[in-house]
Amino acid sequence: MDVFRRRGANALEFGLTVPIFMMLMLGIVDYGWIYVHHAGLANAAYLGCREGSMIDPNSPNATTGGPVQTAEETIENHAAYFCANATCDVVVEDIDDPPQRSLQCTISIDPYQPLIGFLPPGLLPDVLVSTAQQRLEWQRAR
């Protein structure tokens, strides 16, 4: 007759563990969303810098506007999905002199909006930033 004394115990245990389980799952989803955005921004910064680094900065036939403009356009195209509902800032700098002339590409989302917003503000970043740097293939003076 012990079966009758335990009636409802499973439902009570389920009710006590579901909030903890849901908090854990929602936290995982929020952190996963951050990871996806950060990886996408890093990929866009890398691809933009790589594309810009292959442009000859002194070519008279350059219709693209040079390495900096090419990198900015490529970054904006690759990050369009991540910047659809947020403000993305793209900064491309032509740094150093030959033989170390490089492009430094930075993209940031400010402010970053989480998917669910379940976690407290101190645990989530306010700004997501990704930076890439590529040496120009054409090492010529500016």
Short mmCIF file of N, CA and C in Angstrom, two decimals:
data_model
loop_
_atom_site.label_atom_id
_atom_site.label_comp_id
_atom_site.label_asym_id
_atom_site.label_seq_id
_atom_site.Cartn_x
_atom_site.Cartn_y
_atom_site.Cartn_z
N MET A 1 0.80 -1.20 0.00
CA MET A 1 0.00 0.00 0.00
C MET A 1 0.85 1.27 0.00
N ASP A 2 2.19 1.16 -0.19
CA ASP A 2 3.06 2.33 -0.23
C ASP A 2 2.82 3.18 -1.47
N VAL A 3 2.20 2.59 -2.46
CA VAL A 3 1.93 3.32 -3.69
C VAL A 3 1.00 4.50 -3.41
N PHE A 4 0.06 4.33 -2.56
CA PHE A 4 -0.91 5.39 -2.30
C PHE A 4 -0.30 6.53 -1.48
N ARG A 5 0.72 6.26 -0.68
CA ARG A 5 1.34 7.32 0.12
C ARG A 5 2.27 8.20 -0.72
N ARG A 6 2.74 7.75 -1.87
CA ARG A 6 3.67 8.52 -2.70
C ARG A 6 2.94 9.22 -3.84
N ARG A 7 1.63 9.23 -3.84
CA ARG A 7 0.89 9.85 -4.91
C ARG A 7 1.22 11.35 -4.96
N GLY A 8 1.64 11.83 -6.13
CA GLY A 8 1.95 13.25 -6.30
C GLY A 8 3.40 13.60 -6.06
N ALA A 9 4.21 12.67 -5.59
CA ALA A 9 5.62 12.97 -5.31
C ALA A 9 6.38 13.28 -6.61
N ASN A 10 6.07 12.56 -7.66
CA ASN A 10 6.75 12.82 -8.93
C ASN A 10 6.41 14.20 -9.46
N ALA A 11 5.17 14.59 -9.35
CA ALA A 11 4.77 15.92 -9.82
C ALA A 11 5.44 17.01 -8.99
N LEU A 12 5.57 16.79 -7.69
CA LEU A 12 6.22 17.76 -6.83
C LEU A 12 7.71 17.88 -7.17
N GLU A 13 8.39 16.76 -7.38
CA GLU A 13 9.80 16.80 -7.75
C GLU A 13 9.99 17.47 -9.11
N PHE A 14 9.11 17.18 -10.03
CA PHE A 14 9.16 17.81 -11.35
C PHE A 14 8.98 19.33 -11.22
N GLY A 15 8.03 19.74 -10.42
CA GLY A 15 7.78 21.16 -10.21
C GLY A 15 8.95 21.88 -9.55
N LEU A 16 9.70 21.19 -8.72
CA LEU A 16 10.86 21.81 -8.06
C LEU A 16 12.08 21.88 -8.98
N THR A 17 12.21 20.95 -9.90
CA THR A 17 13.40 20.93 -10.75
C THR A 17 13.23 21.68 -12.07
N VAL A 18 12.01 21.88 -12.54
CA VAL A 18 11.79 22.56 -13.82
C VAL A 18 12.33 23.99 -13.82
N PRO A 19 12.11 24.81 -12.79
CA PRO A 19 12.66 26.18 -12.85
C PRO A 19 14.18 26.20 -12.97
N ILE A 20 14.86 25.31 -12.27
CA ILE A 20 16.32 25.27 -12.35
C ILE A 20 16.75 24.82 -13.75
N PHE A 21 16.09 23.82 -14.26
CA PHE A 21 16.40 23.33 -15.60
C PHE A 21 16.15 24.41 -16.65
N MET A 22 15.05 25.14 -16.54
CA MET A 22 14.73 26.19 -17.51
C MET A 22 15.74 27.34 -17.42
N MET A 23 16.17 27.70 -16.21
CA MET A 23 17.18 28.75 -16.07
C MET A 23 18.47 28.33 -16.76
N LEU A 24 18.85 27.09 -16.58
CA LEU A 24 20.05 26.57 -17.20
C LEU A 24 19.93 26.58 -18.72
N MET A 25 18.82 26.13 -19.25
CA MET A 25 18.62 26.08 -20.70
C MET A 25 18.57 27.48 -21.31
N LEU A 26 17.88 28.41 -20.68
CA LEU A 26 17.81 29.77 -21.22
C LEU A 26 19.17 30.45 -21.18
N GLY A 27 19.96 30.17 -20.16
CA GLY A 27 21.33 30.70 -20.11
C GLY A 27 22.18 30.14 -21.23
N ILE A 28 22.04 28.87 -21.51
CA ILE A 28 22.80 28.25 -22.60
C ILE A 28 22.40 28.85 -23.94
N VAL A 29 21.12 29.09 -24.14
CA VAL A 29 20.65 29.70 -25.39
C VAL A 29 21.21 31.11 -25.55
N ASP A 30 21.19 31.91 -24.48
CA ASP A 30 21.72 33.27 -24.55
C ASP A 30 23.22 33.27 -24.86
N TYR A 31 23.98 32.42 -24.19
CA TYR A 31 25.42 32.35 -24.46
C TYR A 31 25.69 31.81 -25.87
N GLY A 32 24.89 30.88 -26.33
CA GLY A 32 25.03 30.39 -27.70
C GLY A 32 24.78 31.48 -28.73
N TRP A 33 23.79 32.32 -28.46
CA TRP A 33 23.48 33.43 -29.35
C TRP A 33 24.65 34.42 -29.40
N ILE A 34 25.28 34.68 -28.27
CA ILE A 34 26.46 35.54 -28.23
C ILE A 34 27.57 34.92 -29.07
N TYR A 35 27.79 33.63 -28.90
CA TYR A 35 28.86 32.95 -29.63
C TYR A 35 28.62 33.01 -31.14
N VAL A 36 27.40 32.81 -31.58
CA VAL A 36 27.08 32.86 -33.01
C VAL A 36 27.37 34.26 -33.56
N HIS A 37 26.94 35.29 -32.84
CA HIS A 37 27.19 36.66 -33.30
C HIS A 37 28.68 36.99 -33.31
N HIS A 38 29.39 36.60 -32.28
CA HIS A 38 30.82 36.91 -32.23
C HIS A 38 31.57 36.17 -33.33
N ALA A 39 31.23 34.92 -33.57
CA ALA A 39 31.88 34.16 -34.63
C ALA A 39 31.56 34.75 -36.00
N GLY A 40 30.32 35.18 -36.20
CA GLY A 40 29.95 35.81 -37.47
C GLY A 40 30.67 37.13 -37.70
N LEU A 41 30.80 37.94 -36.66
CA LEU A 41 31.52 39.20 -36.79
C LEU A 41 33.01 38.96 -37.04
N ALA A 42 33.58 37.97 -36.37
CA ALA A 42 35.00 37.65 -36.58
C ALA A 42 35.22 37.18 -38.02
N ASN A 43 34.32 36.37 -38.52
CA ASN A 43 34.43 35.90 -39.90
C ASN A 43 34.30 37.06 -40.89
N ALA A 44 33.36 37.97 -40.66
CA ALA A 44 33.19 39.12 -41.54
C ALA A 44 34.42 40.01 -41.52
N ALA A 45 34.99 40.24 -40.35
CA ALA A 45 36.19 41.07 -40.25
C ALA A 45 37.36 40.41 -40.98
N TYR A 46 37.52 39.11 -40.81
CA TYR A 46 38.61 38.41 -41.48
C TYR A 46 38.44 38.45 -43.00
N LEU A 47 37.23 38.12 -43.48
CA LEU A 47 37.01 38.09 -44.93
C LEU A 47 37.15 39.47 -45.55
N GLY A 48 36.67 40.50 -44.85
CA GLY A 48 36.80 41.85 -45.36
C GLY A 48 38.25 42.29 -45.45
N CYS A 49 39.02 42.01 -44.41
CA CYS A 49 40.45 42.36 -44.42
C CYS A 49 41.19 41.59 -45.51
N ARG A 50 40.85 40.34 -45.66
CA ARG A 50 41.51 39.52 -46.68
C ARG A 50 41.20 40.05 -48.08
N GLU A 51 39.95 40.38 -48.32
CA GLU A 51 39.56 40.90 -49.63
C GLU A 51 40.24 42.24 -49.92
N GLY A 52 40.29 43.11 -48.93
CA GLY A 52 40.94 44.41 -49.11
C GLY A 52 42.44 44.29 -49.28
N SER A 53 43.04 43.30 -48.64
CA SER A 53 44.50 43.16 -48.71
C SER A 53 44.98 42.71 -50.08
N MET A 54 44.09 42.17 -50.90
CA MET A 54 44.48 41.71 -52.22
C MET A 54 44.38 42.81 -53.29
N ILE A 55 43.90 43.99 -52.92
CA ILE A 55 43.76 45.09 -53.87
C ILE A 55 45.06 45.90 -53.91
N ASP A 56 45.51 46.21 -55.11
CA ASP A 56 46.70 47.04 -55.27
C ASP A 56 46.30 48.49 -54.97
N PRO A 57 46.88 49.11 -53.95
CA PRO A 57 46.46 50.46 -53.56
C PRO A 57 46.84 51.54 -54.58
N ASN A 58 47.80 51.28 -55.44
CA ASN A 58 48.26 52.29 -56.40
C ASN A 58 47.91 51.95 -57.84
N SER A 59 47.03 51.01 -58.05
CA SER A 59 46.68 50.59 -59.40
C SER A 59 45.81 51.65 -60.07
N PRO A 60 46.16 52.08 -61.29
CA PRO A 60 45.33 53.07 -61.98
C PRO A 60 44.00 52.50 -62.45
N ASN A 61 43.88 51.19 -62.53
CA ASN A 61 42.65 50.55 -62.98
C ASN A 61 41.75 50.13 -61.83
N ALA A 62 42.06 50.57 -60.64
CA ALA A 62 41.28 50.15 -59.48
C ALA A 62 39.91 50.84 -59.51
N THR A 63 38.88 50.06 -59.72
CA THR A 63 37.53 50.60 -59.73
C THR A 63 36.84 50.40 -58.39
N THR A 64 37.50 49.70 -57.51
CA THR A 64 36.87 49.38 -56.23
C THR A 64 37.04 50.48 -55.20
N GLY A 65 37.95 51.42 -55.42
CA GLY A 65 38.15 52.49 -54.45
C GLY A 65 39.30 52.22 -53.51
N GLY A 66 40.05 51.17 -53.71
CA GLY A 66 41.20 50.90 -52.87
C GLY A 66 40.93 49.84 -51.83
N PRO A 67 41.99 49.48 -51.09
CA PRO A 67 41.86 48.39 -50.11
C PRO A 67 40.90 48.71 -48.96
N VAL A 68 40.92 49.94 -48.47
CA VAL A 68 40.09 50.29 -47.32
C VAL A 68 38.60 50.21 -47.68
N GLN A 69 38.23 50.80 -48.82
CA GLN A 69 36.83 50.78 -49.23
C GLN A 69 36.35 49.37 -49.56
N THR A 70 37.21 48.59 -50.19
CA THR A 70 36.85 47.20 -50.50
C THR A 70 36.63 46.40 -49.23
N ALA A 71 37.51 46.59 -48.26
CA ALA A 71 37.36 45.87 -46.99
C ALA A 71 36.07 46.29 -46.28
N GLU A 72 35.77 47.58 -46.24
CA GLU A 72 34.55 48.04 -45.58
C GLU A 72 33.30 47.46 -46.24
N GLU A 73 33.25 47.47 -47.57
CA GLU A 73 32.08 46.93 -48.27
C GLU A 73 31.93 45.43 -48.03
N THR A 74 33.04 44.72 -48.05
CA THR A 74 32.98 43.27 -47.84
C THR A 74 32.53 42.94 -46.42
N ILE A 75 33.04 43.68 -45.45
CA ILE A 75 32.63 43.45 -44.05
C ILE A 75 31.15 43.71 -43.89
N GLU A 76 30.67 44.82 -44.44
CA GLU A 76 29.24 45.14 -44.32
C GLU A 76 28.37 44.08 -44.99
N ASN A 77 28.82 43.54 -46.14
CA ASN A 77 28.04 42.50 -46.81
C ASN A 77 28.00 41.22 -45.99
N HIS A 78 29.13 40.81 -45.43
CA HIS A 78 29.17 39.56 -44.67
C HIS A 78 28.51 39.68 -43.29
N ALA A 79 28.45 40.88 -42.75
CA ALA A 79 27.87 41.07 -41.42
C ALA A 79 26.42 41.57 -41.49
N ALA A 80 25.84 41.59 -42.66
CA ALA A 80 24.48 42.13 -42.81
C ALA A 80 23.46 41.39 -41.94
N TYR A 81 23.58 40.09 -41.83
CA TYR A 81 22.64 39.32 -41.00
C TYR A 81 22.73 39.73 -39.53
N PHE A 82 23.95 39.90 -39.05
CA PHE A 82 24.16 40.21 -37.63
C PHE A 82 23.86 41.67 -37.32
N CYS A 83 23.89 42.52 -38.32
CA CYS A 83 23.66 43.95 -38.12
C CYS A 83 22.25 44.37 -38.52
N ALA A 84 21.38 43.42 -38.81
CA ALA A 84 20.04 43.75 -39.28
C ALA A 84 19.23 44.49 -38.22
N ASN A 85 19.33 44.08 -36.97
CA ASN A 85 18.53 44.69 -35.89
C ASN A 85 19.39 45.47 -34.92
N ALA A 86 20.60 45.80 -35.30
CA ALA A 86 21.51 46.50 -34.39
C ALA A 86 22.34 47.50 -35.17
N THR A 87 23.07 48.32 -34.44
CA THR A 87 23.96 49.29 -35.06
C THR A 87 25.36 48.70 -35.08
N CYS A 88 25.89 48.52 -36.29
CA CYS A 88 27.24 47.99 -36.44
C CYS A 88 28.17 49.11 -36.91
N ASP A 89 29.31 49.20 -36.28
CA ASP A 89 30.33 50.17 -36.67
C ASP A 89 31.49 49.41 -37.30
N VAL A 90 31.86 49.81 -38.51
CA VAL A 90 32.96 49.19 -39.23
C VAL A 90 34.08 50.22 -39.35
N VAL A 91 35.27 49.85 -38.89
CA VAL A 91 36.44 50.73 -38.99
C VAL A 91 37.55 49.93 -39.65
N VAL A 92 38.06 50.47 -40.76
CA VAL A 92 39.18 49.85 -41.46
C VAL A 92 40.31 50.87 -41.53
N GLU A 93 41.48 50.46 -41.05
CA GLU A 93 42.64 51.35 -41.02
C GLU A 93 43.77 50.76 -41.85
N ASP A 94 44.45 51.63 -42.58
CA ASP A 94 45.66 51.27 -43.32
C ASP A 94 46.82 51.65 -42.42
N ILE A 95 47.48 50.65 -41.86
CA ILE A 95 48.51 50.93 -40.86
C ILE A 95 49.89 50.54 -41.35
N ASP A 96 50.91 51.14 -40.75
CA ASP A 96 52.32 50.87 -41.00
C ASP A 96 52.73 51.27 -42.42
N ASP A 97 53.99 51.06 -42.69
CA ASP A 97 54.58 51.34 -43.99
C ASP A 97 55.21 50.06 -44.51
N PRO A 98 55.48 50.01 -45.85
CA PRO A 98 56.11 48.79 -46.38
C PRO A 98 57.40 48.50 -45.64
N PRO A 99 57.73 47.29 -45.38
CA PRO A 99 57.12 46.05 -45.83
C PRO A 99 56.08 45.47 -44.86
N GLN A 100 55.65 46.26 -43.88
CA GLN A 100 54.63 45.76 -42.94
C GLN A 100 53.27 46.42 -43.15
N ARG A 101 53.03 47.02 -44.28
CA ARG A 101 51.77 47.72 -44.51
C ARG A 101 50.62 46.73 -44.41
N SER A 102 49.64 47.08 -43.58
CA SER A 102 48.55 46.15 -43.27
C SER A 102 47.23 46.87 -43.19
N LEU A 103 46.17 46.09 -43.23
CA LEU A 103 44.82 46.58 -42.95
C LEU A 103 44.39 46.03 -41.60
N GLN A 104 43.83 46.89 -40.79
CA GLN A 104 43.25 46.45 -39.52
C GLN A 104 41.76 46.74 -39.58
N CYS A 105 40.97 45.68 -39.50
CA CYS A 105 39.52 45.78 -39.65
C CYS A 105 38.85 45.48 -38.31
N THR A 106 37.96 46.36 -37.90
CA THR A 106 37.24 46.19 -36.65
C THR A 106 35.75 46.38 -36.92
N ILE A 107 34.95 45.48 -36.39
CA ILE A 107 33.50 45.62 -36.46
C ILE A 107 32.94 45.42 -35.07
N SER A 108 31.97 46.26 -34.71
CA SER A 108 31.39 46.15 -33.37
C SER A 108 29.89 46.36 -33.43
N ILE A 109 29.19 45.69 -32.53
CA ILE A 109 27.76 45.89 -32.33
C ILE A 109 27.61 46.58 -30.98
N ASP A 110 27.07 47.78 -31.01
CA ASP A 110 26.90 48.56 -29.78
C ASP A 110 25.54 49.23 -29.79
N PRO A 111 24.65 48.93 -28.92
CA PRO A 111 24.69 47.92 -27.87
C PRO A 111 24.25 46.56 -28.40
N TYR A 112 24.78 45.52 -27.80
CA TYR A 112 24.42 44.16 -28.16
C TYR A 112 23.12 43.79 -27.45
N GLN A 113 22.16 43.25 -28.20
CA GLN A 113 20.90 42.82 -27.63
C GLN A 113 20.84 41.30 -27.59
N PRO A 114 20.71 40.70 -26.41
CA PRO A 114 20.64 39.24 -26.33
C PRO A 114 19.32 38.72 -26.92
N LEU A 115 19.29 37.46 -27.23
CA LEU A 115 18.10 36.85 -27.82
C LEU A 115 16.95 36.80 -26.83
N ILE A 116 17.20 36.29 -25.64
CA ILE A 116 16.16 36.13 -24.64
C ILE A 116 16.24 37.22 -23.59
N GLY A 117 17.44 37.56 -23.17
CA GLY A 117 17.61 38.56 -22.14
C GLY A 117 17.34 38.04 -20.75
N PHE A 118 17.49 36.76 -20.57
CA PHE A 118 17.18 36.13 -19.28
C PHE A 118 18.28 36.37 -18.25
N LEU A 119 19.52 36.40 -18.72
CA LEU A 119 20.65 36.55 -17.79
C LEU A 119 20.78 37.99 -17.32
N PRO A 120 21.30 38.20 -16.14
CA PRO A 120 21.49 39.57 -15.64
C PRO A 120 22.47 40.34 -16.51
N PRO A 121 22.35 41.68 -16.57
CA PRO A 121 23.19 42.48 -17.45
C PRO A 121 24.69 42.32 -17.20
N GLY A 122 25.12 42.03 -16.00
CA GLY A 122 26.55 41.89 -15.73
C GLY A 122 27.17 40.66 -16.36
N LEU A 123 26.37 39.66 -16.72
CA LEU A 123 26.91 38.44 -17.30
C LEU A 123 27.01 38.49 -18.82
N LEU A 124 26.31 39.43 -19.45
CA LEU A 124 26.33 39.55 -20.90
C LEU A 124 27.11 40.80 -21.30
N PRO A 125 27.82 40.76 -22.41
CA PRO A 125 28.56 41.95 -22.84
C PRO A 125 27.62 43.02 -23.37
N ASP A 126 28.01 44.27 -23.19
CA ASP A 126 27.25 45.38 -23.76
C ASP A 126 27.62 45.61 -25.21
N VAL A 127 28.87 45.30 -25.56
CA VAL A 127 29.39 45.53 -26.90
C VAL A 127 30.12 44.28 -27.37
N LEU A 128 29.84 43.85 -28.60
CA LEU A 128 30.59 42.76 -29.22
C LEU A 128 31.55 43.37 -30.22
N VAL A 129 32.83 43.03 -30.13
CA VAL A 129 33.86 43.60 -31.01
C VAL A 129 34.70 42.46 -31.58
N SER A 130 34.96 42.54 -32.89
CA SER A 130 35.87 41.60 -33.55
C SER A 130 36.86 42.38 -34.38
N THR A 131 38.11 41.96 -34.34
CA THR A 131 39.18 42.64 -35.06
C THR A 131 40.00 41.62 -35.85
N ALA A 132 40.40 42.02 -37.05
CA ALA A 132 41.28 41.19 -37.87
C ALA A 132 42.34 42.09 -38.48
N GLN A 133 43.48 41.50 -38.78
CA GLN A 133 44.56 42.27 -39.40
C GLN A 133 45.19 41.42 -40.49
N GLN A 134 45.38 42.02 -41.66
CA GLN A 134 45.99 41.34 -42.80
C GLN A 134 47.05 42.23 -43.42
N ARG A 135 48.17 41.66 -43.77
CA ARG A 135 49.22 42.41 -44.45
C ARG A 135 48.85 42.55 -45.92
N LEU A 136 49.04 43.75 -46.49
CA LEU A 136 48.73 43.98 -47.89
C LEU A 136 49.67 43.17 -48.78
N GLU A 137 49.12 42.58 -49.83
CA GLU A 137 49.95 41.80 -50.74
C GLU A 137 50.80 42.71 -51.61
N TRP A 138 50.32 43.90 -51.89
CA TRP A 138 51.06 44.86 -52.70
C TRP A 138 51.71 45.84 -51.74
N GLN A 139 53.00 45.69 -51.50
CA GLN A 139 53.71 46.53 -50.56
C GLN A 139 54.32 47.73 -51.30
N ARG A 140 53.53 48.77 -51.45
CA ARG A 140 53.99 49.99 -52.10
C ARG A 140 53.75 51.17 -51.17
N ALA A 141 54.52 52.19 -51.37
CA ALA A 141 54.35 53.39 -50.54
C ALA A 141 53.01 54.04 -50.85
N ARG A 142 52.48 54.75 -49.87
CA ARG A 142 51.18 55.40 -50.07
C ARG A 142 51.27 56.57 -50.99
#
